[in-house]
Coordinates of C-alpha atoms in Angstrom, one line a residue:
Chain A
M1 CA 17.6 39.3 -6.4
A2 CA 17.5 38.0 -2.9
E3 CA 19.2 34.2 -2.9
K4 CA 17.6 31.3 -0.7
K5 CA 20.4 29.7 0.2
S6 CA 20.0 26.1 0.9
K7 CA 21.9 24.6 4.0
F8 CA 21.2 21.2 3.3
V9 CA 22.9 20.0 -0.4
L10 CA 22.0 16.6 -2.3
E11 CA 24.9 15.2 -3.6
F12 CA 24.2 16.3 -7.3
E13 CA 23.5 20.1 -6.3
K14 CA 27.2 19.6 -5.7
P15 CA 28.3 21.3 -8.7
I16 CA 25.8 23.9 -9.2
I17 CA 26.6 25.1 -5.5
D18 CA 30.4 24.7 -6.1
L19 CA 29.9 27.2 -8.8
E20 CA 27.4 29.8 -7.1
N21 CA 30.0 29.9 -4.0
K22 CA 32.6 30.6 -6.6
I23 CA 30.5 33.6 -8.3
T24 CA 29.6 34.4 -4.6
E25 CA 33.9 34.7 -3.9
M26 CA 34.0 36.3 -6.9
R27 CA 31.6 39.6 -5.9
E28 CA 33.4 39.7 -2.4
Y29 CA 36.7 39.7 -4.2
A30 CA 35.0 42.8 -7.1
A31 CA 33.8 44.8 -4.2
K32 CA 36.8 44.7 -1.9
S33 CA 39.6 45.4 -4.9
G34 CA 37.6 47.7 -6.7
I35 CA 38.3 45.6 -10.0
V36 CA 35.4 45.0 -12.3
L37 CA 34.4 41.6 -12.8
E38 CA 30.6 41.8 -14.0
D39 CA 31.4 40.3 -17.3
D40 CA 33.2 37.2 -15.6
I41 CA 30.4 37.3 -12.7
R42 CA 27.3 37.3 -15.3
R43 CA 29.1 34.9 -17.2
L44 CA 29.5 32.2 -14.6
E45 CA 26.0 33.1 -13.6
N46 CA 24.7 32.1 -17.1
K47 CA 26.9 29.1 -16.6
A48 CA 25.2 28.1 -13.3
G49 CA 22.1 28.6 -15.0
Q50 CA 22.2 26.6 -17.5
L51 CA 24.5 23.9 -15.3
R52 CA 21.2 23.7 -12.6
A53 CA 18.6 23.5 -15.8
E54 CA 20.6 20.5 -16.7
I55 CA 21.0 18.6 -14.1
F56 CA 17.2 19.1 -13.1
Q57 CA 15.8 18.1 -16.5
N58 CA 18.0 14.9 -16.0
L59 CA 17.3 14.1 -12.8
S60 CA 17.7 9.8 -11.9
R61 CA 14.5 8.0 -10.0
W62 CA 16.2 8.2 -6.6
E63 CA 17.4 11.8 -7.3
R64 CA 13.7 12.3 -7.0
V65 CA 13.2 10.7 -4.5
Q66 CA 15.7 12.9 -2.4
L67 CA 13.7 15.6 -3.6
A68 CA 11.1 14.4 -2.0
R69 CA 12.4 13.9 0.8
H70 CA 14.2 17.4 1.2
P71 CA 14.5 18.8 4.4
E72 CA 13.5 21.8 3.5
R73 CA 10.6 20.8 1.3
P74 CA 7.3 22.7 2.2
Y75 CA 5.1 20.2 3.7
T76 CA 1.0 19.7 4.1
L77 CA 0.9 22.8 6.5
D78 CA 3.0 24.8 4.5
Y79 CA 0.9 24.5 1.9
I80 CA -2.3 24.9 3.1
N81 CA -0.8 28.3 5.0
R82 CA 0.1 29.8 1.4
M83 CA -2.6 28.5 -0.5
C84 CA -5.7 28.9 2.2
S85 CA -7.4 32.1 3.0
Y86 CA -8.9 30.3 5.8
F87 CA -7.8 27.1 7.6
D88 CA -9.4 25.6 10.8
E89 CA -7.6 22.6 12.3
L90 CA -10.0 19.7 13.5
H91 CA -8.2 17.4 16.2
G92 CA -9.0 13.9 17.2
D93 CA -10.9 10.5 15.8
R94 CA -13.2 10.7 18.7
L95 CA -12.0 7.1 19.4
F96 CA -8.7 7.1 20.8
G97 CA -7.0 10.2 20.2
D98 CA -5.3 13.1 18.1
D99 CA -3.2 12.1 15.4
P100 CA -0.4 14.8 14.8
A101 CA 0.8 12.7 11.5
M102 CA -2.1 13.5 10.2
I103 CA -4.0 17.0 9.5
T104 CA -7.7 17.7 8.9
G105 CA -9.3 20.7 8.4
L106 CA -11.7 23.5 6.7
A107 CA -10.4 25.6 4.6
R108 CA -11.3 28.6 1.9
L109 CA -9.3 27.5 -1.4
G110 CA -9.3 30.6 -3.9
D111 CA -13.7 30.7 -3.8
M112 CA -14.3 27.1 -2.9
T113 CA -15.2 25.8 0.7
V114 CA -13.0 22.4 1.3
V115 CA -12.2 19.9 3.8
I116 CA -8.6 19.6 3.3
I117 CA -6.8 16.1 5.0
G118 CA -3.1 15.5 5.0
Q119 CA 0.1 13.7 6.3
Q120 CA 2.5 16.2 8.3
K121 CA 6.3 15.7 9.1
G122 CA 8.0 17.7 11.5
R123 CA 10.8 20.5 10.6
D124 CA 13.2 20.0 13.4
T125 CA 13.9 16.7 15.0
K126 CA 10.9 17.6 18.5
D127 CA 8.7 18.7 15.8
K128 CA 9.7 15.7 13.3
L129 CA 9.0 13.4 16.8
R130 CA 5.9 14.8 17.8
R131 CA 4.2 14.4 14.0
N132 CA 6.3 10.8 13.7
F133 CA 8.3 11.8 10.8
G134 CA 4.7 11.6 9.5
M135 CA 3.7 8.5 9.9
P136 CA 0.2 8.4 10.8
N137 CA -1.1 6.0 13.3
P138 CA -5.0 4.2 13.0
E139 CA -6.5 7.3 14.9
G140 CA -5.1 9.4 12.1
Y141 CA -6.6 7.7 9.3
R142 CA -9.7 7.6 11.5
K143 CA -9.4 11.2 12.3
A144 CA -9.2 11.4 7.9
L145 CA -12.4 9.5 8.1
R146 CA -14.4 11.8 9.8
A147 CA -13.3 14.6 8.2
L148 CA -14.6 12.9 5.1
R149 CA -17.9 12.0 6.6
L150 CA -17.7 15.8 7.7
A151 CA -17.6 16.8 3.8
E152 CA -19.9 14.5 3.0
K153 CA -22.6 15.9 5.1
F154 CA -22.3 19.4 4.7
N155 CA -21.2 18.7 1.0
K156 CA -17.3 20.0 0.3
P157 CA -15.1 19.0 -2.4
V158 CA -12.1 17.0 -0.3
V159 CA -8.2 17.9 -1.2
T160 CA -5.7 15.2 0.5
L161 CA -2.3 16.1 0.6
I162 CA -0.3 13.0 0.5
D163 CA 3.3 12.7 2.3
T164 CA 4.1 10.1 4.3
P165 CA 7.0 7.6 4.3
G166 CA 4.6 5.3 5.6
A167 CA 1.7 4.2 8.2
Y168 CA 3.4 3.5 11.3
P169 CA 4.6 0.3 11.7
G170 CA 4.0 -0.5 15.6
I171 CA 3.0 -2.5 18.5
G172 CA -0.3 0.0 19.8
A173 CA -1.0 0.4 15.6
E174 CA -1.4 -3.1 15.3
E175 CA -3.7 -3.5 18.3
R176 CA -5.6 -0.8 17.3
G177 CA -6.1 -2.1 13.3
Q178 CA -4.0 -0.1 11.3
A179 CA -4.8 -2.9 8.5
E180 CA -8.7 -2.0 9.2
A181 CA -8.6 1.7 9.7
I182 CA -6.9 2.0 5.9
A183 CA -8.8 -0.8 4.2
R184 CA -12.6 1.3 5.6
N185 CA -10.6 4.4 4.6
L186 CA -10.4 2.7 0.7
Y187 CA -14.1 1.6 0.9
E188 CA -15.5 4.9 2.3
M189 CA -13.4 7.1 -0.3
A190 CA -14.3 5.2 -3.0
Q191 CA -18.5 6.3 -2.3
L192 CA -18.1 9.4 -1.4
P193 CA -20.5 11.5 -3.1
V194 CA -18.5 14.6 -3.1
P195 CA -15.2 15.1 -5.5
I196 CA -12.2 14.1 -3.8
I197 CA -9.0 15.9 -5.1
N198 CA -5.3 13.3 -3.9
V199 CA -2.3 15.1 -4.4
V200 CA 1.4 13.5 -3.8
I201 CA 3.2 16.4 -2.8
G202 CA 6.4 14.5 -1.6
E203 CA 6.9 11.0 -0.3
G204 CA 3.5 8.2 -1.1
A205 CA 5.0 5.1 0.3
S206 CA 2.0 2.5 -0.1
G207 CA -1.0 2.0 1.8
G208 CA -0.6 4.6 4.5
A209 CA -0.4 7.3 1.7
L210 CA -3.2 5.4 -0.3
G211 CA -5.0 5.4 3.1
I212 CA -5.7 8.9 2.0
G213 CA -5.3 8.8 -1.2
V214 CA -8.6 7.5 -3.4
G215 CA -10.1 9.9 -5.3
D216 CA -11.7 11.2 -8.7
R217 CA -8.2 12.9 -9.5
I218 CA -4.7 11.6 -8.7
L219 CA -2.2 14.8 -9.1
M220 CA 1.6 14.5 -8.6
M221 CA 4.2 17.1 -8.1
E222 CA 7.0 16.6 -10.3
N223 CA 9.4 15.7 -7.3
G224 CA 6.9 13.1 -5.6
W225 CA 7.6 9.5 -5.5
Y226 CA 4.5 6.8 -5.1
S227 CA 4.7 3.1 -4.9
V228 CA 3.9 0.3 -3.2
I229 CA 6.7 0.1 -1.0
S230 CA 9.8 2.3 -0.5
P231 CA 13.3 1.9 -2.8
E232 CA 14.6 0.7 0.2
G233 CA 12.0 -1.7 1.7
C234 CA 11.6 -2.7 -2.1
A235 CA 15.4 -3.2 -1.6
A236 CA 15.7 -5.1 1.4
I237 CA 13.3 -7.7 0.7
L238 CA 13.9 -8.1 -3.0
W239 CA 17.8 -7.6 -3.4
R240 CA 18.5 -8.6 0.5
D241 CA 20.6 -5.4 0.6
A242 CA 19.0 -1.5 1.4
S243 CA 21.4 0.1 -0.1
K244 CA 20.3 -1.4 -3.7
A245 CA 17.4 1.4 -3.0
P246 CA 18.5 3.3 -6.3
E247 CA 18.1 0.3 -8.6
A248 CA 15.3 -0.6 -6.6
A249 CA 13.9 3.1 -7.4
E250 CA 14.7 2.0 -11.2
Q251 CA 12.7 -0.8 -11.5
M252 CA 9.7 0.1 -9.8
K253 CA 9.5 3.6 -11.7
V254 CA 8.3 5.6 -8.6
T255 CA 8.1 8.7 -9.8
A256 CA 5.4 11.0 -11.1
Q257 CA 5.9 10.8 -15.1
D258 CA 6.5 6.9 -14.4
L259 CA 2.8 7.0 -13.2
V260 CA 1.3 8.9 -15.7
D261 CA 2.7 6.6 -18.2
L262 CA 1.1 4.0 -16.1
A263 CA -2.2 5.8 -16.1
I264 CA -2.7 6.1 -12.6
V265 CA -1.7 9.6 -12.1
D266 CA -3.7 11.9 -14.6
E267 CA -1.4 15.8 -14.3
V268 CA 2.3 16.3 -12.9
I269 CA 2.1 19.7 -10.8
P270 CA 5.3 21.2 -11.7
E271 CA 8.0 22.3 -9.7
P272 CA 10.3 25.5 -9.9
V273 CA 13.6 24.9 -11.1
G274 CA 15.4 23.3 -8.0
G275 CA 12.9 21.4 -6.5
A276 CA 9.5 22.7 -4.5
H277 CA 11.8 24.0 -1.7
A278 CA 13.5 26.4 -4.2
D279 CA 10.4 28.9 -3.9
P280 CA 7.9 27.6 -1.7
D281 CA 5.5 30.7 -2.6
K282 CA 5.3 29.6 -6.1
T283 CA 4.7 25.9 -5.8
A284 CA 2.3 26.8 -3.8
E285 CA 0.8 28.8 -6.0
I286 CA 0.8 26.4 -9.0
L287 CA -0.7 24.1 -6.5
K288 CA -3.6 26.1 -5.9
E289 CA -4.3 27.0 -9.3
V290 CA -4.4 23.2 -10.6
I291 CA -6.6 22.0 -7.9
L292 CA -8.9 24.9 -8.3
R293 CA -9.1 24.1 -12.2
H294 CA -9.8 20.3 -11.3
L295 CA -12.2 21.2 -8.8
S296 CA -14.3 23.3 -10.9
E297 CA -14.6 20.3 -13.3
L298 CA -15.9 18.0 -10.9
V299 CA -18.4 19.7 -8.9
K300 CA -20.7 20.1 -11.9
I301 CA -20.8 15.9 -12.2
P302 CA -23.8 14.5 -10.6
P303 CA -22.9 12.3 -7.2
K304 CA -24.2 9.8 -8.8
K305 CA -22.0 9.3 -12.1
L306 CA -19.1 11.0 -9.9
I307 CA -18.9 7.7 -7.9
E308 CA -19.8 5.5 -10.7
A309 CA -16.6 7.2 -12.4
R310 CA -14.3 7.0 -9.6
I311 CA -15.2 3.3 -9.3
E312 CA -14.3 2.3 -13.0
K313 CA -11.1 4.5 -13.3
Y314 CA -10.0 2.4 -10.1
G315 CA -11.5 -0.9 -12.0
R316 CA -9.2 0.3 -15.0
M317 CA -5.8 0.2 -13.1
G318 CA -3.3 -2.6 -13.5
A319 CA -1.8 -4.7 -16.3
W320 CA -2.8 -8.4 -17.8
T321 CA -3.2 -10.4 -20.2
E322 CA -6.1 -12.7 -20.7
E323 CA -5.9 -15.4 -23.5
Chain B
M1 CA 45.6 -28.4 16.7
D2 CA 42.1 -30.4 15.3
W3 CA 40.6 -30.1 18.8
F4 CA 38.2 -27.5 17.7
K5 CA 36.9 -29.0 14.4
R6 CA 33.7 -30.4 14.2
S7 CA 33.9 -34.1 14.1
K8 CA 30.0 -34.1 13.2
P9 CA 28.5 -31.9 10.0
S10 CA 27.0 -28.6 11.1
L11 CA 23.0 -28.4 11.7
Q12 CA 21.5 -28.1 8.2
A13 CA 18.5 -25.4 7.9
Q14 CA 15.3 -27.5 7.5
N15 CA 12.9 -25.8 5.1
K16 CA 10.1 -26.1 7.9
K17 CA 7.2 -24.6 5.9
E18 CA 7.3 -26.7 2.9
L19 CA 5.6 -30.5 3.3
P20 CA 8.6 -32.8 3.2
D21 CA 7.3 -35.9 0.5
G22 CA 7.9 -38.7 2.9
L23 CA 4.9 -41.0 4.3
W24 CA 5.9 -39.3 8.0
V25 CA 5.0 -35.8 8.4
K26 CA 6.6 -34.0 11.7
C27 CA 3.5 -31.3 13.4
E28 CA 5.4 -28.0 13.3
N29 CA 3.8 -26.7 16.5
C30 CA 4.2 -29.8 18.8
G31 CA 6.4 -32.5 17.3
E32 CA 4.4 -35.0 17.0
I33 CA 4.7 -38.0 14.4
I34 CA 1.9 -38.2 12.0
Y35 CA 1.1 -40.3 9.5
R36 CA 0.8 -38.2 5.9
K37 CA -2.7 -39.6 4.8
E38 CA -4.2 -39.2 8.3
L39 CA -3.3 -35.5 8.1
D40 CA -4.9 -35.0 4.3
K41 CA -7.8 -37.0 5.6
R42 CA -7.5 -34.5 7.9
Y43 CA -7.2 -31.3 6.3
H44 CA -4.0 -30.7 7.3
V45 CA -4.1 -30.0 11.0
C46 CA -2.4 -31.8 13.6
P47 CA -5.3 -34.7 15.0
K48 CA -2.5 -33.7 18.6
C49 CA -2.5 -30.3 18.8
D50 CA -4.7 -28.9 16.0
Y51 CA -1.8 -27.0 15.0
H52 CA -3.3 -25.6 11.3
F53 CA -1.0 -26.3 8.6
R54 CA -0.6 -23.9 5.4
I55 CA -3.0 -25.6 2.8
G56 CA -3.5 -24.2 -1.1
S57 CA -6.4 -23.3 -2.7
D58 CA -7.3 -26.8 -3.9
T59 CA -7.3 -28.2 -0.4
Y60 CA -10.0 -25.0 0.2
I61 CA -12.0 -26.2 -2.3
K62 CA -12.1 -29.3 -1.3
L63 CA -13.2 -28.5 2.5
L64 CA -15.8 -25.7 1.6
T65 CA -17.6 -26.7 -1.8
D66 CA -19.7 -29.7 -2.4
E67 CA -18.2 -32.7 -4.5
G68 CA -18.4 -31.9 -7.8
T69 CA -19.9 -28.4 -7.9
W70 CA -16.7 -26.6 -8.6
Q71 CA -16.6 -24.0 -11.3
E72 CA -13.9 -21.8 -11.8
F73 CA -13.6 -18.4 -14.1
N74 CA -11.0 -16.1 -15.1
A75 CA -8.4 -18.7 -14.7
N76 CA -6.5 -17.3 -17.9
I77 CA -5.2 -14.1 -16.8
K78 CA -1.6 -14.0 -16.3
S79 CA 0.3 -11.1 -15.5
A80 CA 2.0 -8.7 -18.1
D81 CA 5.1 -7.6 -16.2
P82 CA 4.0 -3.5 -16.5
L83 CA 6.9 -2.5 -15.3
N84 CA 9.6 -4.7 -16.9
F85 CA 10.9 -5.6 -13.4
T86 CA 14.2 -7.0 -13.0
D87 CA 16.0 -7.5 -9.2
Y88 CA 18.6 -10.9 -9.7
K89 CA 16.0 -12.2 -12.1
K90 CA 13.5 -10.8 -14.4
Y91 CA 9.7 -11.0 -12.9
S92 CA 8.4 -12.4 -16.1
E93 CA 10.8 -15.4 -16.0
K94 CA 10.1 -16.1 -12.3
Y95 CA 6.6 -15.7 -13.1
A96 CA 6.6 -17.9 -15.9
L97 CA 8.6 -20.9 -13.6
T98 CA 6.1 -20.6 -10.9
V99 CA 3.3 -21.3 -13.1
K100 CA 5.3 -24.0 -14.8
K101 CA 5.8 -25.5 -11.0
I102 CA 2.7 -24.8 -9.0
G103 CA 0.3 -26.0 -12.7
F104 CA -1.7 -22.1 -12.1
N105 CA -1.3 -19.1 -13.2
D106 CA -1.5 -16.4 -10.2
A107 CA -2.1 -16.2 -6.6
V108 CA -5.8 -16.0 -6.5
I109 CA -8.0 -18.7 -8.0
T110 CA -11.8 -17.9 -8.6
G111 CA -14.9 -19.8 -9.2
T112 CA -18.1 -20.5 -7.7
G113 CA -19.6 -23.6 -5.8
L114 CA -22.4 -24.9 -3.7
L115 CA -21.7 -24.3 -0.2
E116 CA -24.2 -27.4 1.6
Q117 CA -26.1 -26.3 -1.1
H118 CA -25.9 -21.9 -1.2
K119 CA -24.1 -21.2 -4.8
V120 CA -21.5 -19.4 -3.3
V121 CA -18.4 -16.9 -5.5
F122 CA -15.2 -17.5 -4.3
A123 CA -11.7 -15.9 -4.4
L124 CA -8.9 -18.2 -2.7
M125 CA -5.9 -17.3 -2.7
D126 CA -2.9 -19.2 -2.4
F127 CA 0.2 -18.9 -0.7
R128 CA 2.6 -21.6 -2.5
F129 CA 2.1 -18.8 -5.4
M130 CA 4.8 -15.6 -5.1
G131 CA 3.9 -15.4 -1.2
G132 CA 0.2 -15.0 -2.1
S133 CA 1.5 -11.2 -3.4
M134 CA -1.4 -9.4 -4.9
G135 CA -0.3 -7.7 -7.9
S136 CA -2.6 -7.1 -10.8
V137 CA -3.8 -10.7 -11.6
V138 CA -4.8 -11.0 -8.0
G139 CA -6.6 -7.5 -8.2
E140 CA -8.8 -8.4 -11.3
K141 CA -9.6 -11.4 -10.7
I142 CA -10.9 -10.5 -7.3
S143 CA -12.7 -7.6 -8.8
R144 CA -14.3 -9.7 -11.4
A145 CA -15.4 -12.5 -8.8
I146 CA -16.5 -9.7 -6.9
Q147 CA -18.5 -8.4 -9.9
K148 CA -20.1 -11.8 -10.7
A149 CA -21.7 -12.2 -7.2
T150 CA -23.1 -8.3 -7.2
K151 CA -25.0 -9.2 -10.9
E152 CA -25.8 -12.3 -9.9
K153 CA -26.5 -12.1 -6.2
L154 CA -24.5 -14.1 -4.5
P155 CA -22.8 -14.2 -0.9
L156 CA -19.1 -13.7 -1.2
I157 CA -15.8 -15.6 0.0
I158 CA -12.5 -14.4 -0.3
L159 CA -10.1 -15.9 1.5
S160 CA -7.0 -14.5 2.0
S161 CA -3.3 -16.1 2.5
S162 CA -1.0 -13.6 1.4
G163 CA 2.5 -11.5 2.2
G164 CA 1.0 -8.5 1.3
A165 CA 1.1 -6.4 -2.7
R166 CA 3.5 -7.5 -5.0
M167 CA 6.6 -5.3 -5.5
H168 CA 7.5 -6.6 -8.9
E169 CA 4.8 -4.6 -10.2
G170 CA 5.2 -1.4 -8.4
V171 CA 2.5 1.1 -7.9
L172 CA -0.2 -1.1 -10.3
S173 CA 0.0 -3.7 -7.2
L174 CA -0.7 -0.8 -4.6
M175 CA -3.8 0.5 -6.5
Q176 CA -5.6 -3.0 -6.5
L177 CA -6.4 -2.3 -2.7
A178 CA -8.8 0.6 -4.2
K179 CA -9.9 -1.3 -6.9
T180 CA -11.5 -3.9 -5.1
S181 CA -12.3 -2.1 -1.9
A182 CA -14.6 0.2 -4.5
R183 CA -16.1 -2.8 -6.1
L184 CA -17.2 -4.0 -2.7
T185 CA -18.8 -0.9 -2.2
Q186 CA -20.8 -1.7 -5.4
F187 CA -21.4 -5.8 -3.8
A188 CA -23.0 -4.0 -0.7
K189 CA -26.0 -3.2 -2.5
T190 CA -27.0 -6.7 -3.0
G191 CA -27.8 -7.2 0.5
Q192 CA -25.9 -10.8 0.5
P193 CA -23.0 -11.2 2.7
F194 CA -19.1 -11.2 2.2
I195 CA -16.9 -13.4 4.5
S196 CA -13.6 -12.7 4.9
L197 CA -11.6 -15.6 5.6
L198 CA -8.4 -15.4 6.9
T199 CA -5.7 -18.0 6.9
N200 CA -2.1 -17.4 7.7
P201 CA -0.5 -15.1 7.1
T202 CA -2.6 -12.4 6.1
T203 CA -0.7 -9.2 5.8
G204 CA 0.4 -6.3 4.2
G205 CA -2.1 -4.4 1.4
T206 CA -4.3 -7.9 1.5
T207 CA -5.2 -6.6 4.9
A208 CA -5.5 -3.2 4.8
S209 CA -8.2 -3.8 2.1
Y210 CA -10.9 -6.3 1.2
A211 CA -9.6 -9.0 4.1
M212 CA -10.6 -6.4 6.6
L213 CA -13.8 -5.2 4.8
G214 CA -16.1 -8.3 5.1
D215 CA -19.3 -8.4 6.8
I216 CA -17.9 -11.2 9.0
Q217 CA -14.8 -11.8 9.9
I218 CA -13.3 -15.2 10.3
A219 CA -10.0 -16.3 11.3
E220 CA -8.9 -19.7 11.5
P221 CA -6.8 -20.5 14.5
G222 CA -3.1 -19.1 15.1
A223 CA -3.6 -17.7 11.7
L224 CA -0.8 -14.2 11.6
I225 CA -2.7 -11.7 10.4
G226 CA -1.7 -7.7 10.7
F227 CA -0.6 -4.9 8.5
A228 CA 3.3 -4.4 9.1
G229 CA 5.1 -7.8 9.5
P230 CA 6.5 -9.0 12.7
R231 CA 10.2 -8.4 11.4
V232 CA 9.7 -4.4 10.3
I233 CA 7.8 -3.8 13.4
K234 CA 10.5 -5.8 15.7
Q235 CA 13.4 -3.6 13.6
T236 CA 11.5 -0.1 13.7
I237 CA 10.8 -0.3 17.6
G238 CA 13.7 -2.2 18.3
Q239 CA 12.4 -4.8 20.8
D240 CA 11.1 -8.0 21.1
L241 CA 7.2 -8.5 20.2
P242 CA 4.7 -9.7 23.0
A243 CA 4.4 -13.5 22.3
G244 CA 1.2 -14.1 20.6
F245 CA 1.5 -11.1 18.8
Q246 CA -1.4 -10.5 15.4
R247 CA -2.5 -14.1 15.5
S248 CA -6.0 -15.1 15.6
E249 CA -6.6 -14.3 19.2
F250 CA -4.9 -11.7 19.6
L251 CA -7.3 -9.6 16.8
L252 CA -10.2 -11.1 18.4
D253 CA -9.2 -9.6 21.9
H254 CA -8.4 -6.7 20.3
G255 CA -12.1 -6.1 18.3
F256 CA -11.3 -7.1 14.8
L257 CA -12.5 -10.2 13.8
D258 CA -15.7 -12.0 14.4
M259 CA -15.2 -15.9 15.5
I260 CA -12.1 -18.2 15.3
V261 CA -13.4 -21.3 13.7
H262 CA -11.5 -24.5 13.6
R263 CA -10.8 -25.8 9.9
H264 CA -13.4 -29.0 10.4
E265 CA -16.0 -26.6 11.4
L266 CA -15.6 -23.6 8.8
K267 CA -17.9 -25.1 6.1
Q268 CA -20.6 -25.8 8.2
R269 CA -20.3 -22.4 10.2
I270 CA -20.3 -20.2 7.1
A271 CA -23.1 -22.5 6.0
N272 CA -25.3 -21.0 8.8
L273 CA -24.3 -17.5 8.5
I274 CA -25.4 -17.6 4.9
E275 CA -28.6 -18.9 5.8
F276 CA -29.4 -16.6 8.4
F277 CA -28.5 -13.6 6.3
Q278 CA -30.8 -15.4 3.2
S279 CA -33.6 -15.7 5.9
K280 CA -36.6 -13.3 4.9
N281 CA -38.6 -12.0 8.1

């Protein structure tokens, strides 16, 4: 079995990595010395597998946030390339420019033709800068709106892949109306007469995520996070100390399972043990299957009913008491 | 060696945003000393420099509705603390204390009233309640106000005064942006106007939802309006922000407001708009 060695190791993964390194050493020693160590190696491998399963079953919320930000985690284009037999990217908002932090395009997913929208992070430093770390400017949200309108005109379902640390907080973004761009998308997505499926594939930070995140189904990858603000942001404001982010993540309840419990997320998409980056092909395969299953249900619903149900779905969100 | 010892007490930071209880008030902008009763009479606008002090929902009710016509609805909705949230203290305790101190239940008051004889549905946010932050209660009350205006085919005025979404309710606060925006799509079919009134400050999730979705966008002069707060932007880009950045006048220049209206003219200008939209040709 070809093991893909991860260069980047998270703190809680260290015991597993240590064990794996030991196994590698033993194998090398066995090969060099000719001493048979097969039984010992197998025993250690079992142990490593158990340890991995145990650690990944008991992740804290903050550890999941770190997995969602893992530098090798698959991004929007990684999923598109694996899931779609055809993809043509569309560029530009026809108003100001083209935002590389937002991907829009036409895709064939299984036997469906869909419009895909998603934030895009960069892999290396140059790419990260070009993609603005996945933080869209208003032109990104307006490009997404253009794609939504195309979907409406040609009656194509929409799939959005959410992965952003937030909408970009810059001078130009404010000048060009970041808030208006997001608000407009919420409004238009609420009444778009085609099915919309939202999937949080990594980070779902606040309005920047929601700006492409209103739909008929809200799905979330097992190790994604989604909240009103990043744990660091929350900690900096409420604890006045950004290092309290782990505590803020616990308090804000940011994981996929939390969001199911809060009646926001409809389904959690499981990731391979070790996280999506441990096996991107398998992850993309599962994601595709889940999206297609929901799409096949949604395309049967008449547009008017679809919109009504969508608005009522959001109408139920929240928790309050009334005397 | 007491040469360096301070002989006078060090400067004390003043709580500038709260109005002092004395007879006289100092203008936060020009420093003019104003007789409190005069300021009250002028709806807290400085007689010298026209600076608009922040006022609460009760004062806006007086300013915008004909006397004796205000009828509040959904006053009893309260936060359920869905996350059981705690930072240095429990959110539920902080909430209860705020309710006790302020005298109403959350950061928005909703009701109907006559505005120059026109029946209108109002949602008036109030910054005094946890910085006007939007959680489940604000989202639900505003949604219900929109639904009432939709059902009764009445003009809708939402006055924003808010630092953004309420962190203590996590993702549920975020979803209120979508919830209220979705309800506005239903209201749009009534043919009645939605007037969004932006006051100081309107930032974060509030701006990124209903506050930016008005048929007509009106701001008071000098109000801070934006998506990200100035401090966050300054930190991100690592440089000082230009003068007047994210103020009403800046937003008007950049095409995100229809008009900036002096507080004393608000009622009449809104009445004109309602009359325009309700006129049949």
